[in-house]
mmCIF file of C-alpha atoms in Angstrom:
data_model
loop_
_atom_site.group_PDB
_atom_site.id
_atom_site.type_symbol
_atom_site.label_atom_id
_atom_site.label_comp_id
_atom_site.label_asym_id
_atom_site.label_seq_id
_atom_site.Cartn_x
_atom_site.Cartn_y
_atom_site.Cartn_z
ATOM 1 C CA MET A 1 -25.451 -29.417 48.009
ATOM 2 C CA GLU A 2 -22.925 -26.556 48.595
ATOM 3 C CA ILE A 3 -21.288 -25.135 45.504
ATOM 4 C CA ASP A 4 -17.526 -24.606 45.691
ATOM 5 C CA ARG A 5 -17.441 -21.193 43.912
ATOM 6 C CA GLU A 6 -13.739 -20.764 44.380
ATOM 7 C CA LYS A 7 -13.058 -24.070 42.657
ATOM 8 C CA ILE A 8 -15.233 -23.039 39.740
ATOM 9 C CA ARG A 9 -13.483 -19.740 39.381
ATOM 10 C CA LYS A 10 -10.091 -21.532 39.295
ATOM 11 C CA GLN A 11 -11.396 -23.886 36.656
ATOM 12 C CA ASN A 12 -12.732 -21.045 34.529
ATOM 13 C CA ARG A 13 -9.426 -19.191 34.758
ATOM 14 C CA LYS A 14 -7.612 -22.339 33.663
ATOM 15 C CA LEU A 15 -10.012 -22.764 30.778
ATOM 16 C CA ASN A 16 -9.521 -19.131 29.677
ATOM 17 C CA TRP A 17 -5.725 -19.634 29.639
ATOM 18 C CA ILE A 18 -6.135 -22.815 27.591
ATOM 19 C CA ILE A 19 -8.328 -21.013 25.091
ATOM 20 C CA ILE A 20 -5.847 -18.081 24.848
ATOM 21 C CA ALA A 21 -2.942 -20.480 24.351
ATOM 22 C CA ALA A 22 -4.825 -22.313 21.605
ATOM 23 C CA VAL A 23 -5.679 -19.096 19.831
ATOM 24 C CA VAL A 24 -2.031 -17.849 20.025
ATOM 25 C CA PHE A 25 -0.783 -21.253 18.771
ATOM 26 C CA VAL A 26 -3.138 -21.325 15.840
ATOM 27 C CA GLY A 27 -2.541 -17.605 15.115
ATOM 28 C CA ALA A 28 1.215 -18.213 15.105
ATOM 29 C CA ALA A 29 0.822 -21.121 12.686
ATOM 30 C CA LEU A 30 -1.411 -19.070 10.324
ATOM 31 C CA THR A 31 0.811 -16.016 10.529
ATOM 32 C CA LEU A 32 4.040 -17.887 9.961
ATOM 33 C CA SER A 33 2.426 -19.759 7.055
ATOM 34 C CA ALA A 34 1.207 -16.556 5.467
ATOM 35 C CA VAL A 35 4.469 -14.616 5.881
ATOM 36 C CA MET A 36 6.808 -17.434 4.971
ATOM 37 C CA GLY A 37 4.518 -18.525 2.106
ATOM 38 C CA SER A 38 4.543 -15.033 0.680
ATOM 39 C CA ARG A 39 8.347 -14.758 0.948
ATOM 40 C CA VAL A 40 8.836 -18.130 -0.783
ATOM 41 C CA ASP A 41 6.478 -17.033 -3.504
ATOM 42 C CA ALA A 42 8.282 -13.735 -3.811
ATOM 43 C CA LYS A 43 11.576 -15.436 -4.216
ATOM 44 C CA LYS A 44 10.147 -17.786 -6.750
ATOM 45 C CA ILE A 45 8.743 -14.879 -8.716
ATOM 46 C CA ALA A 46 11.867 -12.811 -8.419
ATOM 47 C CA GLY A 47 14.427 -15.499 -8.379
ATOM 48 C CA LEU A 48 14.169 -18.084 -11.211
ATOM 49 C CA SER A 49 17.185 -17.341 -13.295
ATOM 50 C CA ARG A 50 17.676 -18.561 -16.881
ATOM 51 C CA LYS A 51 19.962 -21.197 -15.578
ATOM 52 C CA GLY A 52 17.164 -22.538 -13.389
ATOM 53 C CA GLY A 53 18.602 -21.508 -10.066
ATOM 54 C CA LEU A 54 17.564 -18.829 -7.496
ATOM 55 C CA PHE A 55 18.948 -15.429 -7.026
ATOM 56 C CA SER A 56 20.779 -15.311 -3.770
ATOM 57 C CA SER A 57 19.675 -13.038 -1.007
ATOM 58 C CA ALA A 58 22.254 -10.856 0.759
ATOM 59 C CA SER A 59 22.805 -7.821 2.869
ATOM 60 C CA SER A 60 26.421 -7.132 1.892
ATOM 61 C CA GLY A 61 28.414 -6.733 -1.268
ATOM 62 C CA ASP A 62 26.918 -5.322 -4.516
ATOM 63 C CA ARG A 63 23.245 -6.106 -4.724
ATOM 64 C CA VAL A 64 19.861 -5.013 -6.110
ATOM 65 C CA GLY A 65 17.370 -3.845 -3.597
ATOM 66 C CA VAL A 66 13.781 -5.210 -3.785
ATOM 67 C CA LEU A 67 10.952 -3.234 -2.352
ATOM 68 C CA TYR A 68 7.282 -4.452 -2.255
ATOM 69 C CA ILE A 69 4.404 -1.981 -2.324
ATOM 70 C CA SER A 70 1.301 -4.109 -1.663
ATOM 71 C CA GLY A 71 -2.260 -3.378 -0.764
ATOM 72 C CA VAL A 72 -3.750 0.002 -0.114
ATOM 73 C CA ILE A 73 -1.347 2.958 0.045
ATOM 74 C CA HIS A 74 -1.725 5.355 2.972
ATOM 75 C CA SER A 75 0.207 7.761 5.120
ATOM 76 C CA GLY A 76 1.963 6.469 8.224
ATOM 77 C CA ARG A 77 3.339 2.999 8.937
ATOM 78 C CA SER A 78 2.663 -0.124 6.781
ATOM 79 C CA GLY A 79 0.286 -2.775 8.007
ATOM 80 C CA ALA A 80 1.895 -6.200 8.293
ATOM 81 C CA GLY A 81 -1.302 -8.072 7.517
ATOM 82 C CA GLY A 82 -1.167 -11.725 8.746
ATOM 83 C CA PHE A 83 -4.279 -13.563 9.886
ATOM 84 C CA MET A 84 -5.864 -10.429 11.355
ATOM 85 C CA GLY A 85 -5.917 -8.261 8.194
ATOM 86 C CA SER A 86 -4.559 -7.336 4.808
ATOM 87 C CA ARG A 87 -1.108 -6.031 4.163
ATOM 88 C CA THR A 88 -0.954 -2.253 3.424
ATOM 89 C CA SER A 89 1.763 0.177 2.400
ATOM 90 C CA GLY A 90 2.340 3.188 4.600
ATOM 91 C CA SER A 91 4.369 6.047 3.115
ATOM 92 C CA ASP A 92 6.424 6.530 6.292
ATOM 93 C CA SER A 93 7.643 2.881 6.208
ATOM 94 C CA ILE A 94 8.240 2.840 2.501
ATOM 95 C CA VAL A 95 10.049 6.138 2.304
ATOM 96 C CA SER A 96 12.355 5.127 5.170
ATOM 97 C CA MET A 97 13.360 1.929 3.367
ATOM 98 C CA ILE A 98 14.059 3.868 0.146
ATOM 99 C CA GLU A 99 16.183 6.445 1.955
ATOM 100 C CA ASN A 100 18.165 3.730 3.754
ATOM 101 C CA ALA A 101 18.828 1.949 0.364
ATOM 102 C CA ALA A 102 19.851 5.270 -1.186
ATOM 103 C CA VAL A 103 22.698 5.818 1.245
ATOM 104 C CA ASP A 104 23.773 2.192 1.213
ATOM 105 C CA PRO A 105 26.765 1.985 -1.205
ATOM 106 C CA GLY A 106 26.190 -1.697 -1.731
ATOM 107 C CA VAL A 107 22.659 -1.251 -3.132
ATOM 108 C CA LYS A 108 23.322 -0.429 -6.786
ATOM 109 C CA ALA A 109 19.753 -0.453 -8.055
ATOM 110 C CA LEU A 110 16.232 -0.772 -6.803
ATOM 111 C CA VAL A 111 13.373 -2.895 -8.106
ATOM 112 C CA VAL A 112 9.933 -1.839 -6.867
ATOM 113 C CA ARG A 113 7.307 -4.553 -7.091
ATOM 114 C CA ILE A 114 3.844 -2.880 -7.083
ATOM 115 C CA ASN A 115 0.681 -4.782 -6.399
ATOM 116 C CA SER A 116 -1.732 -2.076 -5.367
ATOM 117 C CA PRO A 117 -5.050 -0.515 -6.386
ATOM 118 C CA GLY A 118 -3.894 2.895 -5.028
ATOM 119 C CA GLY A 119 -5.016 4.777 -1.934
ATOM 120 C CA SER A 120 -3.941 8.039 -0.319
ATOM 121 C CA ALA A 121 -2.908 10.777 -2.791
ATOM 122 C CA ALA A 122 -0.484 12.289 -0.294
ATOM 123 C CA GLY A 123 0.995 8.924 0.594
ATOM 124 C CA SER A 124 1.535 8.102 -3.095
ATOM 125 C CA GLN A 125 3.185 11.457 -3.677
ATOM 126 C CA GLU A 126 5.584 10.978 -0.761
ATOM 127 C CA ILE A 127 6.720 7.597 -2.153
ATOM 128 C CA TYR A 128 7.028 9.082 -5.652
ATOM 129 C CA ASP A 129 9.253 11.876 -4.336
ATOM 130 C CA ALA A 130 11.415 9.444 -2.361
ATOM 131 C CA LEU A 131 12.055 7.421 -5.522
ATOM 132 C CA LEU A 132 13.107 10.587 -7.358
ATOM 133 C CA ARG A 133 15.599 11.351 -4.578
ATOM 134 C CA PHE A 134 16.942 7.764 -4.837
ATOM 135 C CA LYS A 135 17.523 8.293 -8.511
ATOM 136 C CA GLN A 136 19.561 11.426 -7.764
ATOM 137 C CA LYS A 137 22.199 9.047 -6.327
ATOM 138 C CA LYS A 138 22.665 7.742 -9.872
ATOM 139 C CA LYS A 139 21.035 4.444 -9.037
ATOM 140 C CA PRO A 140 18.368 3.096 -11.376
ATOM 141 C CA VAL A 141 14.780 2.461 -10.245
ATOM 142 C CA ILE A 142 13.019 -0.364 -12.117
ATOM 143 C CA ILE A 143 9.307 -0.899 -11.602
ATOM 144 C CA SER A 144 7.715 -4.373 -11.792
ATOM 145 C CA MET A 145 3.920 -4.453 -11.860
ATOM 146 C CA GLY A 146 2.066 -7.370 -10.367
ATOM 147 C CA ASP A 147 -1.661 -8.112 -10.822
ATOM 148 C CA VAL A 148 -2.644 -4.484 -10.186
ATOM 149 C CA ALA A 149 -0.652 -1.249 -10.230
ATOM 150 C CA ALA A 150 -3.399 1.272 -10.666
ATOM 151 C CA SER A 151 -4.125 4.835 -9.660
ATOM 152 C CA GLY A 152 -1.891 5.619 -6.721
ATOM 153 C CA GLY A 153 0.092 2.461 -7.612
ATOM 154 C CA TYR A 154 0.708 3.893 -11.127
ATOM 155 C CA TYR A 155 1.448 7.313 -9.635
ATOM 156 C CA ILE A 156 4.415 5.654 -7.808
ATOM 157 C CA ALA A 157 5.345 3.645 -10.908
ATOM 158 C CA ALA A 158 5.727 6.823 -12.967
ATOM 159 C CA ALA A 159 8.906 7.661 -10.895
ATOM 160 C CA GLY A 160 10.699 4.677 -12.290
ATOM 161 C CA ASP A 161 13.376 4.705 -15.018
ATOM 162 C CA THR A 162 11.784 1.671 -16.676
ATOM 163 C CA ILE A 163 8.430 0.010 -16.064
ATOM 164 C CA PHE A 164 7.750 -3.732 -16.591
ATOM 165 C CA ALA A 165 4.274 -5.162 -16.623
ATOM 166 C CA ASP A 166 2.702 -8.478 -17.476
ATOM 167 C CA PRO A 167 0.256 -8.476 -20.392
ATOM 168 C CA ALA A 168 -2.710 -9.046 -18.101
ATOM 169 C CA THR A 169 -1.581 -6.520 -15.386
ATOM 170 C CA LEU A 170 -4.299 -3.939 -14.625
ATOM 171 C CA THR A 171 -2.894 -0.450 -14.461
ATOM 172 C CA GLY A 172 -3.672 3.130 -15.357
ATOM 173 C CA SER A 173 -6.824 4.468 -13.530
ATOM 174 C CA ILE A 174 -5.215 7.909 -13.558
ATOM 175 C CA GLY A 175 -7.808 9.733 -11.607
ATOM 176 C CA VAL A 176 -8.797 11.103 -8.123
ATOM 177 C CA ILE A 177 -11.845 10.415 -6.072
ATOM 178 C CA PHE A 178 -13.331 11.918 -2.909
ATOM 179 C CA SER A 179 -16.211 9.905 -1.500
ATOM 180 C CA LEU A 180 -18.814 11.246 0.943
ATOM 181 C CA VAL A 181 -21.782 9.533 2.625
ATOM 182 C CA GLY A 182 -24.856 11.295 3.939
ATOM 183 C CA TYR A 183 -26.758 10.133 7.077
ATOM 184 C CA GLU A 184 -29.262 12.933 7.329
ATOM 185 C CA GLU A 185 -32.330 10.847 6.436
ATOM 186 C CA LEU A 186 -31.110 7.958 8.591
ATOM 187 C CA PHE A 187 -30.790 10.330 11.606
ATOM 188 C CA LYS A 188 -34.288 11.562 11.075
ATOM 189 C CA LYS A 189 -35.700 8.049 10.999
ATOM 190 C CA VAL A 190 -34.065 7.086 14.310
ATOM 191 C CA GLY A 191 -34.704 10.428 15.954
ATOM 192 C CA LEU A 192 -31.208 11.716 16.176
ATOM 193 C CA ASP A 193 -30.123 15.302 15.675
ATOM 194 C CA SER A 194 -26.745 16.924 14.982
ATOM 195 C CA ASN A 195 -25.793 20.375 16.262
ATOM 196 C CA VAL A 196 -22.613 21.949 14.978
ATOM 197 C CA ILE A 197 -20.997 25.107 16.246
ATOM 198 C CA LYS A 198 -18.299 26.383 13.885
ATOM 199 C CA SER A 199 -15.979 29.394 13.623
ATOM 200 C CA VAL A 200 -16.111 29.813 9.851
ATOM 201 C CA GLU A 201 -18.587 28.887 7.054
ATOM 202 C CA HIS A 202 -16.792 25.906 5.526
ATOM 203 C CA LYS A 203 -15.320 24.266 8.620
ATOM 204 C CA ASP A 204 -17.770 21.369 8.448
ATOM 205 C CA ILE A 205 -17.552 20.966 4.686
ATOM 206 C CA GLY A 206 -18.405 17.322 3.789
ATOM 207 C CA SER A 207 -20.413 16.761 6.952
ATOM 208 C CA PRO A 208 -22.571 13.609 6.644
ATOM 209 C CA TYR A 209 -25.256 15.126 8.799
ATOM 210 C CA ARG A 210 -26.590 17.708 6.308
ATOM 211 C CA PRO A 211 -26.957 18.104 2.521
ATOM 212 C CA MET A 212 -23.959 19.458 0.650
ATOM 213 C CA THR A 213 -24.399 22.929 -0.827
ATOM 214 C CA GLU A 214 -23.549 23.675 -4.468
ATOM 215 C CA GLU A 215 -20.710 26.004 -3.299
ATOM 216 C CA GLU A 216 -19.201 23.192 -1.240
ATOM 217 C CA ARG A 217 -19.465 20.788 -4.152
ATOM 218 C CA GLN A 218 -17.514 23.229 -6.291
ATOM 219 C CA ILE A 219 -14.896 23.654 -3.608
ATOM 220 C CA LEU A 220 -14.323 19.940 -3.268
ATOM 221 C CA GLN A 221 -14.365 19.472 -6.987
ATOM 222 C CA GLY A 222 -11.729 22.123 -7.320
ATOM 223 C CA ALA A 223 -9.488 20.224 -4.850
ATOM 224 C CA VAL A 224 -10.031 16.949 -6.736
ATOM 225 C CA ASP A 225 -9.271 18.579 -10.065
ATOM 226 C CA ASN A 226 -6.094 20.195 -8.696
ATOM 227 C CA ILE A 227 -4.726 16.832 -7.470
ATOM 228 C CA HIS A 228 -5.688 15.197 -10.789
ATOM 229 C CA SER A 229 -3.645 17.882 -12.545
ATOM 230 C CA GLN A 230 -0.704 17.137 -10.241
ATOM 231 C CA PHE A 231 -1.145 13.396 -11.049
ATOM 232 C CA ILE A 232 -1.093 14.087 -14.832
ATOM 233 C CA SER A 233 1.885 16.387 -14.498
ATOM 234 C CA HIS A 234 3.951 13.802 -12.557
ATOM 235 C CA VAL A 235 3.055 11.018 -15.027
ATOM 236 C CA ALA A 236 4.037 13.319 -17.995
ATOM 237 C CA LYS A 237 7.341 14.134 -16.360
ATOM 238 C CA GLY A 238 8.136 10.535 -15.419
ATOM 239 C CA ARG A 239 7.185 9.080 -18.780
ATOM 240 C CA GLY A 240 8.563 11.874 -20.939
ATOM 241 C CA MET A 241 5.187 12.628 -22.439
ATOM 242 C CA ASP A 242 3.292 15.791 -23.101
ATOM 243 C CA ILE A 243 0.576 16.911 -20.698
ATOM 244 C CA GLU A 244 -2.025 16.766 -23.469
ATOM 245 C CA GLU A 245 -0.924 13.233 -24.354
ATOM 246 C CA VAL A 246 -1.286 11.998 -20.781
ATOM 247 C CA SER A 247 -4.672 13.979 -20.239
ATOM 248 C CA LYS A 248 -6.194 11.858 -23.011
ATOM 249 C CA LEU A 249 -5.352 8.712 -21.084
ATOM 250 C CA ALA A 250 -6.260 10.142 -17.628
ATOM 251 C CA ASP A 251 -10.000 9.591 -17.538
ATOM 252 C CA GLY A 252 -9.847 7.039 -14.785
ATOM 253 C CA ARG A 253 -9.996 3.957 -17.003
ATOM 254 C CA LEU A 254 -7.963 0.804 -16.452
ATOM 255 C CA TYR A 255 -5.560 -0.603 -19.025
ATOM 256 C CA THR A 256 -4.120 -4.010 -19.357
ATOM 257 C CA GLY A 257 -0.363 -4.228 -19.415
ATOM 258 C CA GLU A 258 -0.478 -4.766 -23.138
ATOM 259 C CA GLN A 259 -2.758 -1.751 -23.688
ATOM 260 C CA ALA A 260 -0.496 0.331 -21.423
ATOM 261 C CA LEU A 261 2.531 -0.552 -23.517
ATOM 262 C CA GLY A 262 0.736 0.642 -26.617
ATOM 263 C CA ASN A 263 -0.112 3.928 -24.776
ATOM 264 C CA LYS A 264 3.491 4.413 -23.572
ATOM 265 C CA LEU A 265 2.423 4.042 -19.897
ATOM 266 C CA VAL A 266 4.847 1.099 -19.465
ATOM 267 C CA ASP A 267 8.072 0.187 -21.247
ATOM 268 C CA LYS A 268 8.399 -3.526 -21.465
ATOM 269 C CA MET A 269 6.542 -6.840 -20.958
ATOM 270 C CA GLY A 270 7.932 -9.014 -18.211
ATOM 271 C CA GLY A 271 7.790 -9.995 -14.581
ATOM 272 C CA MET A 272 10.111 -9.717 -11.612
ATOM 273 C CA HIS A 273 12.860 -11.841 -13.171
ATOM 274 C CA GLU A 274 13.154 -9.571 -16.162
ATOM 275 C CA ALA A 275 13.004 -6.450 -14.017
ATOM 276 C CA VAL A 276 15.775 -7.746 -11.692
ATOM 277 C CA GLU A 277 18.014 -8.694 -14.628
ATOM 278 C CA PHE A 278 17.391 -5.344 -16.298
ATOM 279 C CA ALA A 279 18.205 -3.463 -13.073
ATOM 280 C CA ALA A 280 21.480 -5.373 -12.728
ATOM 281 C CA LYS A 281 22.412 -4.551 -16.329
ATOM 282 C CA LYS A 282 21.585 -0.847 -15.838
ATOM 283 C CA ALA A 283 23.746 -0.756 -12.698
ATOM 284 C CA GLY A 284 26.673 -2.503 -14.473
ATOM 285 C CA MET A 285 26.267 -5.719 -12.394
ATOM 286 C CA PRO A 286 26.509 -9.321 -13.587
ATOM 287 C CA SER A 287 23.448 -11.481 -14.378
ATOM 288 C CA SER A 288 21.628 -13.166 -11.466
ATOM 289 C CA PRO A 289 22.620 -10.471 -8.934
ATOM 290 C CA LYS A 290 22.385 -10.758 -5.196
ATOM 291 C CA LEU A 291 19.116 -9.331 -3.872
ATOM 292 C CA GLU A 292 18.333 -7.480 -0.741
ATOM 293 C CA TYR A 293 14.644 -7.463 0.333
ATOM 294 C CA LEU A 294 14.103 -4.144 2.052
ATOM 295 C CA GLN A 295 11.178 -5.305 4.141
ATOM 296 C CA LYS A 296 12.792 -7.076 7.115
ATOM 297 C CA GLU A 297 9.873 -8.102 9.291
ATOM 298 C CA ASN A 298 9.605 -10.307 12.318
ATOM 299 C CA PRO A 299 6.645 -12.595 11.485
ATOM 300 C CA PHE A 300 5.707 -12.964 15.135
ATOM 301 C CA MET A 301 5.605 -9.217 16.041
ATOM 302 C CA SER A 302 2.110 -8.576 14.737
ATOM 303 C CA LEU A 303 0.975 -11.818 16.371
ATOM 304 C CA PHE A 304 2.216 -10.820 19.831
ATOM 305 C CA GLU A 305 0.855 -7.349 19.435
ATOM 306 C CA THR A 306 -2.569 -8.733 18.590
ATOM 307 C CA ALA A 307 -2.482 -11.212 21.397
ATOM 308 C CA SER A 308 -1.671 -8.443 23.804
ATOM 309 C CA GLU A 309 -4.510 -6.285 22.448
ATOM 310 C CA ILE A 310 -6.930 -9.238 22.846
ATOM 311 C CA GLY A 311 -5.974 -9.641 26.495
ATOM 312 C CA SER A 312 -6.215 -5.948 27.271
ATOM 313 C CA GLY A 313 -9.398 -5.208 25.391
ATOM 314 C CA VAL A 314 -7.602 -2.774 23.069
ATOM 315 C CA LEU A 315 -8.445 -4.807 19.989
ATOM 316 C CA ALA A 316 -12.162 -4.547 20.613
ATOM 317 C CA ASN A 317 -11.845 -0.825 20.894
ATOM 318 C CA LYS A 318 -9.761 -0.596 17.696
ATOM 319 C CA ILE A 319 -12.463 -2.654 15.803
ATOM 320 C CA ALA A 320 -15.207 -0.385 17.104
ATOM 321 C CA GLU A 321 -13.198 2.776 16.272
ATOM 322 C CA ALA A 322 -12.425 1.563 12.802
ATOM 323 C CA ALA A 323 -16.045 0.721 12.192
ATOM 324 C CA ALA A 324 -17.123 4.137 13.326
ATOM 325 C CA LYS A 325 -14.604 5.866 11.194
ATOM 326 C CA GLN A 326 -15.626 3.806 8.154
ATOM 327 C CA MET A 327 -19.300 4.718 8.661
ATOM 328 C CA LEU A 328 -19.112 8.355 9.797
ATOM 329 C CA ALA A 329 -15.806 9.957 8.885
ATOM 330 C CA ALA A 330 -15.210 11.538 5.563
ATOM 331 C CA PRO A 331 -12.242 9.814 3.842
ATOM 332 C CA GLY A 332 -9.276 11.653 2.504
ATOM 333 C CA ILE A 333 -8.766 12.286 -1.186
ATOM 334 C CA GLU A 334 -7.623 9.118 -2.860
ATOM 335 C CA THR A 335 -5.864 8.201 -6.063
ATOM 336 C CA ARG A 336 -7.899 5.113 -6.806
#
């Protein structure tokens, strides 16, 4: 019997399009559910007033800006998350939102909701500095800590005028870490060799293909200690504490919100509702103010970008590249 190959090819193409359509449909549902669900939860957290109603959301008139810093902090643009990954906070994106709110005459105060374990030291510093510039506009910055506001998350919080935390919030972790992985023994076992040609002695410092020298360890330790000193200095400045007082707390340990209050690392117990009301009061606004959520995302953008990447093969390359970086590349210095 003769096989109609052209007919089979057409059927396969049709099946492929059906599968792609199904994936896109399911992805859209999951993404919309995740994004809308998180926004509803955010409004519930931020919005229940003492009268039982919701704060209203607005982009005009006098209002309190609300900025979310969620997930790992890093340089560059924020990651939207959705069904393909976790939400992250990129300093470029966050700083841009802060700067826009600073020049908006209708935004009278800013509440920063932090739910982050930390991340890039440089990214945290950039956001910290942007909040200080916002305060120069004579607009208050109120911090609201979620489940976790630690290390780089606390670094950013230290820029606030007032910090709210829940009793069970995990915060603190005032420290710096620089992690390296060595693959020398693995390479020997699989018969691989690495040849490095460099212009100066320390150009390949931190290489995973050879043992670290004691001199290199001291160099990297010096960098970590220097950034840790910067961290302590910024916390002391933001909290109105002595360097020595902060140094005693800056051994990397976590504190609950209640413990942090006792150590003067936070100011008040309370959640988003209390933070918003306090921000309004500080800005001379009435209770239950209008809110403007600074993250204005299109919930379908990341979905369409991902669908496009699936079709073009870019996504597979990105996954492979990310895996390779995770395994082989030395990470940056992190405040977490």
